[in-house]
Structure formats: structure tokens, C-alpha cells
CSV table of C-alpha atoms and ligand atoms in Angstrom, one decimal:
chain,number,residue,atom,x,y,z
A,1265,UNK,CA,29.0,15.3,-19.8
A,1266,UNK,CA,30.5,18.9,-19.6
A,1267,UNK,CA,32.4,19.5,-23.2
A,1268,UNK,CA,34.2,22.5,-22.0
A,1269,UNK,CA,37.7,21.3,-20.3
A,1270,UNK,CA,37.8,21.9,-16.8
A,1271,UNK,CA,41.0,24.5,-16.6
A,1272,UNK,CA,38.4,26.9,-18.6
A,1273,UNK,CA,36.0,26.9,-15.8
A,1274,UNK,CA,37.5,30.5,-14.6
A,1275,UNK,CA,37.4,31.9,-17.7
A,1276,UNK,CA,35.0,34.1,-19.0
A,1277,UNK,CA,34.5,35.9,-22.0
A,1278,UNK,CA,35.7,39.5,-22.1
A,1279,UNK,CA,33.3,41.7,-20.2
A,1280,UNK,CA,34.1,44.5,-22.7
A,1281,UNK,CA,32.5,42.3,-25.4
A,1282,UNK,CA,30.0,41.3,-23.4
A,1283,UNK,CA,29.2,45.1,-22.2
A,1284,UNK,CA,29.6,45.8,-26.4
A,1285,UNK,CA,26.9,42.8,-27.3
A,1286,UNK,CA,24.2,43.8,-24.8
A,1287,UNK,CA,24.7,47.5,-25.6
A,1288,UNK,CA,24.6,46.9,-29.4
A,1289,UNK,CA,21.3,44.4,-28.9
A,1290,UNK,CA,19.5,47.3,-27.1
A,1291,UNK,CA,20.4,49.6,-29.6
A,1292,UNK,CA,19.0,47.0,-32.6
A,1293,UNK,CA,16.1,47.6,-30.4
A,1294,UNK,CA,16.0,51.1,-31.1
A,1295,UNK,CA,17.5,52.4,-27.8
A,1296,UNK,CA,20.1,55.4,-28.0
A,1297,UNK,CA,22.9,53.8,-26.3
A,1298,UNK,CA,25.9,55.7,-25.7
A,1299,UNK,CA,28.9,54.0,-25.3
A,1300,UNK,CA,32.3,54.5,-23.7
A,1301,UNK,CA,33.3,50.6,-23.6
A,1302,UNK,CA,35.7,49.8,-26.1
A,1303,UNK,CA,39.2,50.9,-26.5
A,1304,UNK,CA,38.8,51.9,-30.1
A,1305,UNK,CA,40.1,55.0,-31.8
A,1306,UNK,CA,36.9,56.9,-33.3
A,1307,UNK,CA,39.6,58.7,-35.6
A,1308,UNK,CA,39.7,57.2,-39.3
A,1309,UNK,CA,42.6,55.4,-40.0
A,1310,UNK,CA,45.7,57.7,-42.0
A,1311,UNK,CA,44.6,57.6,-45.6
A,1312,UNK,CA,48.5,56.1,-46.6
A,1313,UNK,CA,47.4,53.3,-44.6
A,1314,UNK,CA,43.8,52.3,-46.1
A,1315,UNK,CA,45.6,53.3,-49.6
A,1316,UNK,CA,48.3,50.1,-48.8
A,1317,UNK,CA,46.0,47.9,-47.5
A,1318,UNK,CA,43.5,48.5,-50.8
A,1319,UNK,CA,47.0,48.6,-53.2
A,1320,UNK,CA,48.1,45.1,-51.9
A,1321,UNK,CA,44.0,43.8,-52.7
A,1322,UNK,CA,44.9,45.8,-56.6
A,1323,UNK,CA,48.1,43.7,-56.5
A,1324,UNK,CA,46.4,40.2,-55.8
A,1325,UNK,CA,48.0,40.2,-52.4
A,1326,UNK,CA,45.3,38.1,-51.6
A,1327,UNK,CA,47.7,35.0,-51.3
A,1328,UNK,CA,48.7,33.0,-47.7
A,1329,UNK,CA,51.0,35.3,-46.2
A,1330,UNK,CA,54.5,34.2,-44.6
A,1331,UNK,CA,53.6,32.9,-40.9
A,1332,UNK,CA,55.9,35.0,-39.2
A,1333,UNK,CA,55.0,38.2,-41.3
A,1334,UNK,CA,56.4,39.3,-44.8
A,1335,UNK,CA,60.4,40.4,-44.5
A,1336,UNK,CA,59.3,44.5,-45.3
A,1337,UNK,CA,57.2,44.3,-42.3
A,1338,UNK,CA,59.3,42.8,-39.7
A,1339,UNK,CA,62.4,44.8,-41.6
A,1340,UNK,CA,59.8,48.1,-40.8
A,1341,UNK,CA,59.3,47.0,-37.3
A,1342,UNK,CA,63.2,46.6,-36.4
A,1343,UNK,CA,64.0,50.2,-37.9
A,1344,UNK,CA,60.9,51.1,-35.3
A,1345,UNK,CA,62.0,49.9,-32.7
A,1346,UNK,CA,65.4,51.0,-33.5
A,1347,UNK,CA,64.4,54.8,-34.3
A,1348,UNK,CA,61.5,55.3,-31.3
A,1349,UNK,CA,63.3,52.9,-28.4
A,1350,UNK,CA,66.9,52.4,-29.1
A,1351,UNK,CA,66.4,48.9,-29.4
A,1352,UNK,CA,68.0,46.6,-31.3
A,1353,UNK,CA,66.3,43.4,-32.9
A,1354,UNK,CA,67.0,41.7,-36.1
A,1355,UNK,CA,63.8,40.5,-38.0
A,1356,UNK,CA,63.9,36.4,-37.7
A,1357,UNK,CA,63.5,38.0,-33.7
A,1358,UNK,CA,60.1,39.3,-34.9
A,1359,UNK,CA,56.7,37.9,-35.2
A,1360,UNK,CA,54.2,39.1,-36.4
A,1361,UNK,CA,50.3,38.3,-35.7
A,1362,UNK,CA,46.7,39.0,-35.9
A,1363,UNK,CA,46.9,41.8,-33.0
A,1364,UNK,CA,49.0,42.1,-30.0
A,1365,UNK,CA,46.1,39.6,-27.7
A,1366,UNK,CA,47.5,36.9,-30.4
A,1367,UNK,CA,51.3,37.8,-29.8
A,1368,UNK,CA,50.7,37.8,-25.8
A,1369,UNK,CA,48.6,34.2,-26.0
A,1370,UNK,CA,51.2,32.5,-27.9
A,1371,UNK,CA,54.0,33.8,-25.9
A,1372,UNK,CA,52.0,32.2,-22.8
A,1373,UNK,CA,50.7,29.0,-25.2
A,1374,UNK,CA,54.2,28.3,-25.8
A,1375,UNK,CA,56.3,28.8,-22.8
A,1376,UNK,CA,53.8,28.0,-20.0
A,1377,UNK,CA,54.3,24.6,-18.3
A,1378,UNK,CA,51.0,23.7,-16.0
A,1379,UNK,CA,51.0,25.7,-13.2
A,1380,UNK,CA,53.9,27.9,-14.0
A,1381,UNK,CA,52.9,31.8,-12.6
A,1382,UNK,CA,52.5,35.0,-14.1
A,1383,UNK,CA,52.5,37.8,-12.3
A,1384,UNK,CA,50.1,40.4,-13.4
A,1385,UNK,CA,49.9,44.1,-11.4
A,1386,UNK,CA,46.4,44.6,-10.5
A,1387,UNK,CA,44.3,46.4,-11.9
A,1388,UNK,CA,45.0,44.6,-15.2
A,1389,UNK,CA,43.9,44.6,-18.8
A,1390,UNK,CA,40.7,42.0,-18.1
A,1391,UNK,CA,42.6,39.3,-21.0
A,1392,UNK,CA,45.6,38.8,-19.2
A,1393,UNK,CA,44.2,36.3,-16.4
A,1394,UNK,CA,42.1,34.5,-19.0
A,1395,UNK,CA,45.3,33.9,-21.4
A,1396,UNK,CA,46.9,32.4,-18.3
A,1397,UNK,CA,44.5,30.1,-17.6
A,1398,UNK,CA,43.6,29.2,-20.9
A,1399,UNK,CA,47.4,28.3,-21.0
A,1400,UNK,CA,47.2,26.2,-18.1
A,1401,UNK,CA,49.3,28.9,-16.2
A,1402,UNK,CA,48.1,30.3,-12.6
A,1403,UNK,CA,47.7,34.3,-12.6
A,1404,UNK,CA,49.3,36.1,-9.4
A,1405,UNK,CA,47.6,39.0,-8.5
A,1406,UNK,CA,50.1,41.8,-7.6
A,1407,UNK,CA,48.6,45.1,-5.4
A,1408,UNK,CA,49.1,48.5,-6.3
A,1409,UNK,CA,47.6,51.4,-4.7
A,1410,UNK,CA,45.9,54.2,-6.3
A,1411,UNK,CA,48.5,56.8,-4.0
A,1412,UNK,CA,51.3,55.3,-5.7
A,1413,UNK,CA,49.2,55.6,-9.4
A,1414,UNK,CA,48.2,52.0,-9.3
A,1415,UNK,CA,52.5,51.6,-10.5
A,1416,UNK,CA,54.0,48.2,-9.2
A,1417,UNK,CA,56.5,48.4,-6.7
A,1418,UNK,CA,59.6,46.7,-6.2
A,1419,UNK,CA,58.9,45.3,-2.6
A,1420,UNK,CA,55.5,43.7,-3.9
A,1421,UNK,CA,57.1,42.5,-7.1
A,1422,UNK,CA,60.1,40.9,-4.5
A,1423,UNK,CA,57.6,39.4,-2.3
A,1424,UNK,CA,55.6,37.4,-5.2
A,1425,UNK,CA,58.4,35.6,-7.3
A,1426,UNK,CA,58.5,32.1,-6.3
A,1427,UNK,CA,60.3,29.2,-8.5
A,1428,UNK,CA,57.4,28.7,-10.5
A,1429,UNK,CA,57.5,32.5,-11.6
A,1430,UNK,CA,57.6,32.2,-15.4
A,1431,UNK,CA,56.6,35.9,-16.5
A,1432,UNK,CA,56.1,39.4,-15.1
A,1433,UNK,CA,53.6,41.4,-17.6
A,1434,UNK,CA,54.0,45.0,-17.5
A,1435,UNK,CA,51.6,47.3,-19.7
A,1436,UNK,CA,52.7,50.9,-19.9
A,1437,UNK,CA,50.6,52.6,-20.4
A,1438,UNK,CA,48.0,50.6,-18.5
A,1439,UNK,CA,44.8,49.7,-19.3
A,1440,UNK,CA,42.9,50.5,-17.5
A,1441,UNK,CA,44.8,52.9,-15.2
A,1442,UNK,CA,46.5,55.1,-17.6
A,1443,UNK,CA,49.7,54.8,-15.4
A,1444,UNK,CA,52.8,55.2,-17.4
A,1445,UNK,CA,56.5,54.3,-15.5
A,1446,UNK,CA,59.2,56.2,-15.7
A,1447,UNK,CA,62.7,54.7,-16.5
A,1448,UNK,CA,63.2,54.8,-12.4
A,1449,UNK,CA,60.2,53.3,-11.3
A,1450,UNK,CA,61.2,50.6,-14.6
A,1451,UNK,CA,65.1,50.2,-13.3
A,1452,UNK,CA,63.7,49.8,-9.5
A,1453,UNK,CA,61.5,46.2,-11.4
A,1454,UNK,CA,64.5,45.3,-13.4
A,1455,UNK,CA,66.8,45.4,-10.1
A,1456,UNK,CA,64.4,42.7,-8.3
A,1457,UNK,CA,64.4,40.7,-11.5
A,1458,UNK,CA,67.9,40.6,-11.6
A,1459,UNK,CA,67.9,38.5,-8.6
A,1460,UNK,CA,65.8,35.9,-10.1
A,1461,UNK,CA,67.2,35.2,-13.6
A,1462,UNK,CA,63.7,32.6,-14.3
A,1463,UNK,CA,61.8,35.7,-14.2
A,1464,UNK,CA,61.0,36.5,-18.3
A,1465,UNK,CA,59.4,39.9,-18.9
A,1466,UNK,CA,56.3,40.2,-21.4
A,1467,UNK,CA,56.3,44.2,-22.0
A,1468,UNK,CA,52.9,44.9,-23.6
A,1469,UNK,CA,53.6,48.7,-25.3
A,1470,UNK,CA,50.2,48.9,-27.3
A,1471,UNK,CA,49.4,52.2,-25.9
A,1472,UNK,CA,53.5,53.2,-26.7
A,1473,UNK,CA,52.6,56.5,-28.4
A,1474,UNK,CA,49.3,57.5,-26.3
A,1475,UNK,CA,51.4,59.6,-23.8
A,1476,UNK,CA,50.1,63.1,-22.3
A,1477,UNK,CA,51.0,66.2,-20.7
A,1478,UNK,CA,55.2,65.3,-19.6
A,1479,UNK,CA,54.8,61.3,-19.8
A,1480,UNK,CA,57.1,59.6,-21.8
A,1481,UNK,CA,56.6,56.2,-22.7
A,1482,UNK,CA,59.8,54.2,-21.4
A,1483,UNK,CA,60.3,50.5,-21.7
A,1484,UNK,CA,61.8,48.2,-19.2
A,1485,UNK,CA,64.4,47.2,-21.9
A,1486,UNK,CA,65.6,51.3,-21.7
A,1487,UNK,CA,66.1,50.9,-18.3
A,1488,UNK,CA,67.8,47.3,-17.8
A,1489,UNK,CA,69.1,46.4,-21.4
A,1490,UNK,CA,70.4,43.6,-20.0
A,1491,UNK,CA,66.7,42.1,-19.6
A,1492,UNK,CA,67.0,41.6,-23.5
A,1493,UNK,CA,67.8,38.2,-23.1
A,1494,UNK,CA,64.4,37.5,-21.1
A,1495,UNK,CA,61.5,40.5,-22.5
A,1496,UNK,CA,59.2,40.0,-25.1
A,1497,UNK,CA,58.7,43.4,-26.4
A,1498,UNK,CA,54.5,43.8,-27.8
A,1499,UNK,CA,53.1,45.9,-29.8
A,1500,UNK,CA,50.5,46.2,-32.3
A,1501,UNK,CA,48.6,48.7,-34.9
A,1502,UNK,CA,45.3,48.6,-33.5
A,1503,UNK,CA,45.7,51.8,-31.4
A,1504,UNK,CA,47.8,54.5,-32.0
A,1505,UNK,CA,47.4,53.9,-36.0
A,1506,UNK,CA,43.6,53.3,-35.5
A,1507,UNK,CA,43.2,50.0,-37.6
A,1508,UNK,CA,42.1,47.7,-34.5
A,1509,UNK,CA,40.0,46.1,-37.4
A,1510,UNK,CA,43.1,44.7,-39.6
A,1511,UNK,CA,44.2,43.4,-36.5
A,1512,UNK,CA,48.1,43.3,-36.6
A,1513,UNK,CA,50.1,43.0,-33.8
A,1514,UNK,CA,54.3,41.8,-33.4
A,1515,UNK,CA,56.4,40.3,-30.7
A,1516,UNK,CA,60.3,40.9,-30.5
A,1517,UNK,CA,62.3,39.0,-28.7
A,1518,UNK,CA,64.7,36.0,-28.0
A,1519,UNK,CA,64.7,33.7,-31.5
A,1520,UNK,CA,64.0,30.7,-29.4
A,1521,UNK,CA,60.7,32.6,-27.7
A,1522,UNK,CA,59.5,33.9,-31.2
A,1523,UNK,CA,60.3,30.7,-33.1
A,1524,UNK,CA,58.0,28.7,-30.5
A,1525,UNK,CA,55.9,31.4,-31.1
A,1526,UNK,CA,56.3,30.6,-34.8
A,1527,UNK,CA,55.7,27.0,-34.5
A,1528,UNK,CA,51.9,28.0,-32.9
A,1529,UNK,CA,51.6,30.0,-35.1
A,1530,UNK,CA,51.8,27.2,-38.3
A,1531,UNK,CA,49.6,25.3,-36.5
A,1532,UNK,CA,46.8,27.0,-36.0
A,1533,UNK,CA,46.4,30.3,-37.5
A,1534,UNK,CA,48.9,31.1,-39.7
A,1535,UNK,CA,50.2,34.3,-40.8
A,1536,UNK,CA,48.4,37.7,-40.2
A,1537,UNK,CA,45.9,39.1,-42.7
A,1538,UNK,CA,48.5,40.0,-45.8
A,1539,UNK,CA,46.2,43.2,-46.6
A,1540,UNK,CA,46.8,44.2,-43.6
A,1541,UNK,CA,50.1,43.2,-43.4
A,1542,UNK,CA,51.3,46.0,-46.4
A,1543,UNK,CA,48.8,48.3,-44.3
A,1544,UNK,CA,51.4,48.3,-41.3
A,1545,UNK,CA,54.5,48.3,-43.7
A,1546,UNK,CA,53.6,51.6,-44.8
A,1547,UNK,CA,52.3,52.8,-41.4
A,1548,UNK,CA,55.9,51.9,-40.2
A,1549,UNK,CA,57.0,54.1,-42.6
A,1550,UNK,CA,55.0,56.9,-43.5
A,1551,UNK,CA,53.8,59.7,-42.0
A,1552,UNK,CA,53.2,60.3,-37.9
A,1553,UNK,CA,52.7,63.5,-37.3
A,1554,UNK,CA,48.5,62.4,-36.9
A,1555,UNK,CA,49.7,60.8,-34.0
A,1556,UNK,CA,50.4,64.2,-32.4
A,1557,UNK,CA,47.2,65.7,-33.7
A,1558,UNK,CA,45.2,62.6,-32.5
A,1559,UNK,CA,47.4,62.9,-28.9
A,1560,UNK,CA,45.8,66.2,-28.6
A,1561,UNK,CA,42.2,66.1,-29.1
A,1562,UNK,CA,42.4,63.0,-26.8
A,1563,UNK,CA,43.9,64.5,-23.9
A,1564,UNK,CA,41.4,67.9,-24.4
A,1565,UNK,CA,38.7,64.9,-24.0
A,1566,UNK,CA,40.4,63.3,-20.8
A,1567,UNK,CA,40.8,67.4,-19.4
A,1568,UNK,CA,37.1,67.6,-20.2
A,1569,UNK,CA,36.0,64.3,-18.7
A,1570,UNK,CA,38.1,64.3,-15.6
A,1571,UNK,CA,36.6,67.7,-14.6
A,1572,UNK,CA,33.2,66.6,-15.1
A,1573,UNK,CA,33.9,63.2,-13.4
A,1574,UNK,CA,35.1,65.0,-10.6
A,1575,UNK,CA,32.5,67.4,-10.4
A,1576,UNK,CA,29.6,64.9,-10.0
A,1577,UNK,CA,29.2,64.1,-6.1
A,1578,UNK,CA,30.2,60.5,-5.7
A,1579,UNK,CA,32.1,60.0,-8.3
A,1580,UNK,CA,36.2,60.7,-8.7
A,1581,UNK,CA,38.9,59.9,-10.7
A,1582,UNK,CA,42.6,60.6,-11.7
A,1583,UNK,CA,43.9,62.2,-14.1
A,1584,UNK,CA,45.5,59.6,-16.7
A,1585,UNK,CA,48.7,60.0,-17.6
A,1586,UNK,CA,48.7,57.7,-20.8
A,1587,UNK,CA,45.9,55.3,-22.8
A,1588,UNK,CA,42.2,56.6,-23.2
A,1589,UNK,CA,40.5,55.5,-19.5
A,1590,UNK,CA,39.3,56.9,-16.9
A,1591,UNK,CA,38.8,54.7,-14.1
A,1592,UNK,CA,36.5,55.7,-11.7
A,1593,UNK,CA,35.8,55.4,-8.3
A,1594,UNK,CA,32.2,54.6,-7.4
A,1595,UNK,CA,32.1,53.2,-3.7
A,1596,UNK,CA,29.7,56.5,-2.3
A,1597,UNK,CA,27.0,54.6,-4.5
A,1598,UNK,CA,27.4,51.0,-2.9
A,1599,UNK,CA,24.4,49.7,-1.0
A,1600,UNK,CA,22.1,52.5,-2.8
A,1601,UNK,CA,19.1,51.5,-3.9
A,1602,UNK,CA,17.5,52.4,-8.0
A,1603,UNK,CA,14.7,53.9,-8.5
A,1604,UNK,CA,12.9,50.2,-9.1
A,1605,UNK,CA,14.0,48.9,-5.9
A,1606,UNK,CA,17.4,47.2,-6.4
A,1607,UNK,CA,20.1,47.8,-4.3
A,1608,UNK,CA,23.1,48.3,-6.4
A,1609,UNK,CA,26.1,46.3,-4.1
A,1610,UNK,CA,28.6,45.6,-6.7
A,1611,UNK,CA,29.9,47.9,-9.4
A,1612,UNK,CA,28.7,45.4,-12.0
A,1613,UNK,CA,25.3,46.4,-10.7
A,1614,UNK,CA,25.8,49.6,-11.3
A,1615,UNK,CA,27.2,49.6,-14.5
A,1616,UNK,CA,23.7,47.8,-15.3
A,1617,UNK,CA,21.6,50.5,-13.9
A,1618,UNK,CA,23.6,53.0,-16.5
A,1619,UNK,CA,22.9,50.7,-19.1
A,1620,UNK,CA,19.3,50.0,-18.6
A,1621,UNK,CA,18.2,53.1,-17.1
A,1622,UNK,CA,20.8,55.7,-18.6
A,1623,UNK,CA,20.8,54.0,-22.0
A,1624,UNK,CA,24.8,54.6,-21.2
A,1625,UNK,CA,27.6,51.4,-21.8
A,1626,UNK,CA,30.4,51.7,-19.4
A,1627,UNK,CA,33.0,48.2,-18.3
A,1628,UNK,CA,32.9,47.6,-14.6
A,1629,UNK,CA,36.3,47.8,-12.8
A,1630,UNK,CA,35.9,44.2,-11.4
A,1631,UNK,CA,36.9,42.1,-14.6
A,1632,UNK,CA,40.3,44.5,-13.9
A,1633,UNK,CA,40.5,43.2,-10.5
A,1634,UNK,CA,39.8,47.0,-9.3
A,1635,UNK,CA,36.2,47.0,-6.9
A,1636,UNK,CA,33.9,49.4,-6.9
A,1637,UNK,CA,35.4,51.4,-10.3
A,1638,UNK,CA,34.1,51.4,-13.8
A,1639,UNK,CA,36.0,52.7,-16.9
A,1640,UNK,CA,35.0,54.9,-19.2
A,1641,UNK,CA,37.0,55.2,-22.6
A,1642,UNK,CA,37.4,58.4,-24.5
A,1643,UNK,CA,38.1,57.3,-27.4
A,1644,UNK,CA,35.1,58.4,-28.6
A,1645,UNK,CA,34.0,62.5,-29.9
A,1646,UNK,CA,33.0,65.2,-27.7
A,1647,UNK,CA,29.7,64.9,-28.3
A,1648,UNK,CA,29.0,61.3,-27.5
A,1649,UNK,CA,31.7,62.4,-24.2
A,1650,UNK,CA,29.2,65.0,-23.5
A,1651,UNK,CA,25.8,62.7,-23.9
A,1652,UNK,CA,27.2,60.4,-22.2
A,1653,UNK,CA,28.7,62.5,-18.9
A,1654,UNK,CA,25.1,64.0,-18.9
A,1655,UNK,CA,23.7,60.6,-18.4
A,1656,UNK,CA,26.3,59.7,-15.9
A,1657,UNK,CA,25.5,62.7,-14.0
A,1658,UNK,CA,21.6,62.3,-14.3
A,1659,UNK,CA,21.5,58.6,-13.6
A,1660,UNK,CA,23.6,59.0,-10.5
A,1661,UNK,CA,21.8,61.9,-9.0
A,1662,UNK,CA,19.1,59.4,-7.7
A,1663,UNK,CA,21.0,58.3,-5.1
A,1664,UNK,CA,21.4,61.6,-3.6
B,995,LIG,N1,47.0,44.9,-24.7
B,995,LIG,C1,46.2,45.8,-24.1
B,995,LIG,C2,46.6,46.3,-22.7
B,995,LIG,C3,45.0,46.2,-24.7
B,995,LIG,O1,44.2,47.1,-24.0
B,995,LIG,C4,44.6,45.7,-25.9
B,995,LIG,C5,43.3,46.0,-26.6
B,995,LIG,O2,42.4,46.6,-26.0
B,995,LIG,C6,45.5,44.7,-26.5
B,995,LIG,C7,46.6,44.4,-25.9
B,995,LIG,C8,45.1,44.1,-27.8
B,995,LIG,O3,45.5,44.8,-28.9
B,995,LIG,P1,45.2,44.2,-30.4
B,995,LIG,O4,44.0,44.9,-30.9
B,995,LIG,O5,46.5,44.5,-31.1
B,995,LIG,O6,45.0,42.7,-30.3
């Protein structure tokens, strides 16, 4: 007998784990692997951060922490949202959880009937289809084209809401696009979602503050206030303050979505690591000019990495306006054939030709629902960006 239920049979575990595991097993080996999988800041956490986390451990914080997250926390995250957005929560509308993934699967866990859709523009961070599912919730796929900057568009959005349209999930930035709406392009969603009032709106912001050159991160709720009523605003800590480790993520929202959320929560994991917890109080509060400092090196990386992306024949990409991607374009190498013989027809092949014979760890664009791409993250110094572009460059020169 099969033990795994059968709604699960479409879901498969993250390919940027699985990229991570095989690339960390060949390095146990002794291999050199460089890798530009995950989404992880390679900058240290602020020191006022590590020093609250290791203050609360001093001060026995060691207790169960208050499911929804401790008052100073979700009192933090209101003045955020209040000082950086202009919007206007009061904290029983917060929850708080291990990481935004957790705040984005209970919001689905707890308002998803079977079958319900969510409508997901494609390319899409690789969890979002999985949570669905997992859910018992059918993913739509939504198209976007790489002229308009992979941005949803009102007609397509218009064209895909049916009665069983529960959620529309928007991630601005995007992973793994680095598209970022403007409050236009945002108003233009919010007037087609007008029209259908059973249409909620899960707004994941996790790359909020990872903006370049005249981007401006904008949320739907700036352009359509009135969508209050029906967004879930996400965020988390893991990126921009570079503790994806203390994983810490809230929702805002309606009381009646977050108190479901709530009631998940009791059950099954209860409240967020407290360390980290007091580490995000003081992040709230202290300190953000490294934010700035961090935005800069990142986008000298992106200039660097675009250019040499672009200058190896085959290969292009865009310039990313927000997040640390680049998602590149690889279809000049389909139907080429490796130096051992195998003809590489799928971008997954060719992200294992770079692993194997490039010793380089890359996610193929596939898992995004984007075919033949791969992303590279630049998260990650110059000098593991510069490795690893040489590799890129050498590995693909076999094919002519
Ligand atoms: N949303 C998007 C689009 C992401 O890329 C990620 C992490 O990669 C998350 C959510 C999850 O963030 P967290 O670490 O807070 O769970």
C-alpha cells in the first residue's frame, strides 16, 4: 500500500534543496562546488540583531513563546508597516511565524476548501504550487511574457478568475524574475479584482527592501486600500535582515484570516522560535542604514553578472530590477550534446552538466514554470560570482 496520500502525488520537494543536497554531497566528496542556488544573504546578520537574539538566551527566554508572536514584536511590525507602507494594522491582525513559507501555508491550510484555485503568475517562486496542493487547492498557472518583464497583466488576470478563485498571489519583487510593479501596473490588478469581490489577495513582500536602480517596492494595498478587507500582507526577516536561519516570518491581515491562522498554528507548531523572536523586535527597531550598504554591493554584483551573462554566446538575461536572480535564458543550448555523449534537451539537463562537469550549482527555471532558464542567485561574494561565471562560461563553450 502507498503511505503517501494521493493529493501529494504532484508534489515534490523543493528543487533548490534538492540542487543544495547533491551540491553539498559532492562537495563532502571533496569537489569545489560553487554555488549560486540558494536565496541566502552571504552578508552576516547586523550585530544589534545576533546581540538580541543571544540577550533573550542570557535572559532565560528559552520559554514557549506566545503562538501568535510576543506583543513587542507584532507592536514592532505594525509601526513597520505603518512607517515604510502607510498601512495600518493593529497587532491581534498580526501573526507571526517560523518564516514567511509558514505564514503563506497556513493562510492556504486555513482558507482553502478542496479544489478552491489560486492563481499564481508564472514564473513563480517553485513553493507556491506545492502549498496549493498540499492544501488540497488547484494552482492556475497565469502567463507573462518576458517583453512585458514577466509582470501579470490585467486581461490575463480577467480571463482566469472563475467562482472557485480563492487567492491571487503576487510576489514583488519576484522570485525568480526580479520584476518589481509599480503602483499602475498594481491599480490595473486591483481594478479586475474589484469586479470579483471572492478574489483574496496574498501579497508576499519578502524581497520589500531589495529594490535597485529607480524601483520602488509598492504594495497592492498602496494602490487599492480598499483591498484591505481581502490581502494578506507577508513578510519575513530572512532576507533583507539576513537571518534566514532564525526563520521568522508575519502575516497581516483580516482578524478572522490571521486568527484561523492562529488556530493552525496551536495545533501544530506553535509559536516562532522566542530567540528569534527578540532578534526581530530589535531588527524592527534599530538600525537600517546596512540595508542600503548591502542594496549596493548587491546590485554592483547583478551589474557585473548581467554583463558577463550577456557576453557569453548563448546565454542572456535581463537586468533585474529587485531580489538577487538572474534568470537566464538557455534555449541556443537545447538538443546539444556533452562532451560524454548526452544530449542535453531540458534545462534540468543542463543544470546537471554544470554541476557534474563545471563543479557549478545553479536551479533550473522549470520548477518556476519558466523552460529552458536557470537562475543564478547573487547573493553570494564576488569572488564565488567570478568562479562561478568562469565555469559558466567554460562549460558552455563546448557546445560551440
Ligand atoms: N517567498 C519567496 C518568494 C521566497 O523566495 C522565499 C524564500 O526563498 C520565501 C517566501 C520564504 O521566506 P522565509 O525564509 O521567511 O520562510
Amino acid at each position: 500500500m502507498n503511505i503517501i496520500a494521493k493529493h501529494l502525488s504532484m508534489v515534490k520537494p523543493s528543487a533548490v534543496a534538492v540542487m543544495s543536497a547533491k551540491a553539498r554531497a559532492l562537495a563532502r566528496q571533496g569537489k569545489d562546488i560553487i554555488r549560486l542556488t540558494a536565496g541566502e544573504p552571504d552578508f552576516p546578520a547586523p550585530a544589534h540583531v545576533k546581540m538580541a537574539a543571544v540577550k533573550a538566551l542570557a535572559d532565560n527566554q528559552t520559554k514557549y513563546p506566545p503562538v501568535n508572536g510576543l506583543t513587542e514584536l507584532r507592536e514592532g511590525i505594525c509601526q513597520k508597516l505603518e512607517r515604510d507602507n502607510n498601512l495600518f494594522y493593529s497587532p491581534d491582525q498580526v501573526i507571526v511565524s517560523s518564516g514567511a513559507k509558514q505564514v503563506l501555508f497556513n493562510a492556504l491550510a486555513v482558507s482553502l476548501n478542496p479544489g478552491d484555485e489560486v492563481l499564481l503568475p508564472t514564473p513563480y517562486w517553485m513553493s507556491y504550487p506545492a502549498m496549493v496542493r498540499i492544501n488540497r487547492g488547484e494552482p492556475v498557472f497565469l502567463p507573462t511574457k518576458a517583453e512585458t518583464g514577466f509582470k501579470l497583466q490585467a486581461e490575463t488576470l480577467e480571463a482566469a478568475i472563475t467562482p472557485r478563485t480563492r487567492w491571487l498571489l503576487l510576489n514583488t519583487p519576484c522570485n525568480p524574475t526580479g520584476a518589481v510593479y509599480n503602483k499602475q501596473e498594481l491599480a490595473d490588478l486591483a481594478g479586475v479584482l474589484a469586479k470579483h469581490p471572492q478574489v483574496w489577495v496574498l501579497s508576499d513582500d519578502i524581497y520589500e527592501y531589495l529594490v535597485f536602480d529607480d524601483a520602488r517596492f509598492e504594495s497592492i494595498l498602496n494602490a487599492a486600500p480598499e483591498l484591505a478587507e481581502r490581502t494578506l500582507v507577508v513578510n519575513g526577516f530572512s532576507k533583507a535582515y539576513c537571518i534566514p536561519g532564525l526563520r521568522l516570518g508575519y502575516g497581516a491581515g483580516p482578524a478572522e484570516l490571521t486568527k484561523g491562522m492562529f488556530i493552525i498554528q496551536t495545533q501544530s507548531t506553535s509559536g516562532a522560535c522566542i530567540t528569534s523572536q527578540w532578534a526581530g523586535v530589535a531588527a524592527l527597531a534599530g538600525d537600517h542604514s546596512f540595508v542600503a550598504a548591502n542594496n549596493q554591493r548587491y546590485q554592483k554584483r547583478r551589474d557585473f553578472l548581467v554583463e558577463k551573462i550577456n557576453s557569453i554566446k548563448g546565454l542572456s538575461c535581463a537586468t533585474p530590477k529587485g531580489a538577487f536572480y538572474c534568470l537566464v535564458y538557455c534555449e541556443k543550448f537545447m538538443g546539444k550534446t556533452t562532451p560524454k555523449g548526452q544530449i542535453i534537451s531540458s534545462d534540468e539537463d543542463l543544470v546537471g552538466y554544470l554541476l557534474e562537469e563545471a563543479c557549478l550549482a545553479v536551479v533550473p527555471g522549470s520548477p518556476f514554470g519558466v523552460s529552458p532558464f536557470f537562475r543564478l542567485s547573487f547573493a553570494v561574494s564576488r569572488k564565488v560570482l567570478n568562479e562561478g561565471v568562469k565555469r559558466l562560461e567554460k562549460a558552455v563553450s563546448h557546445f560551440g
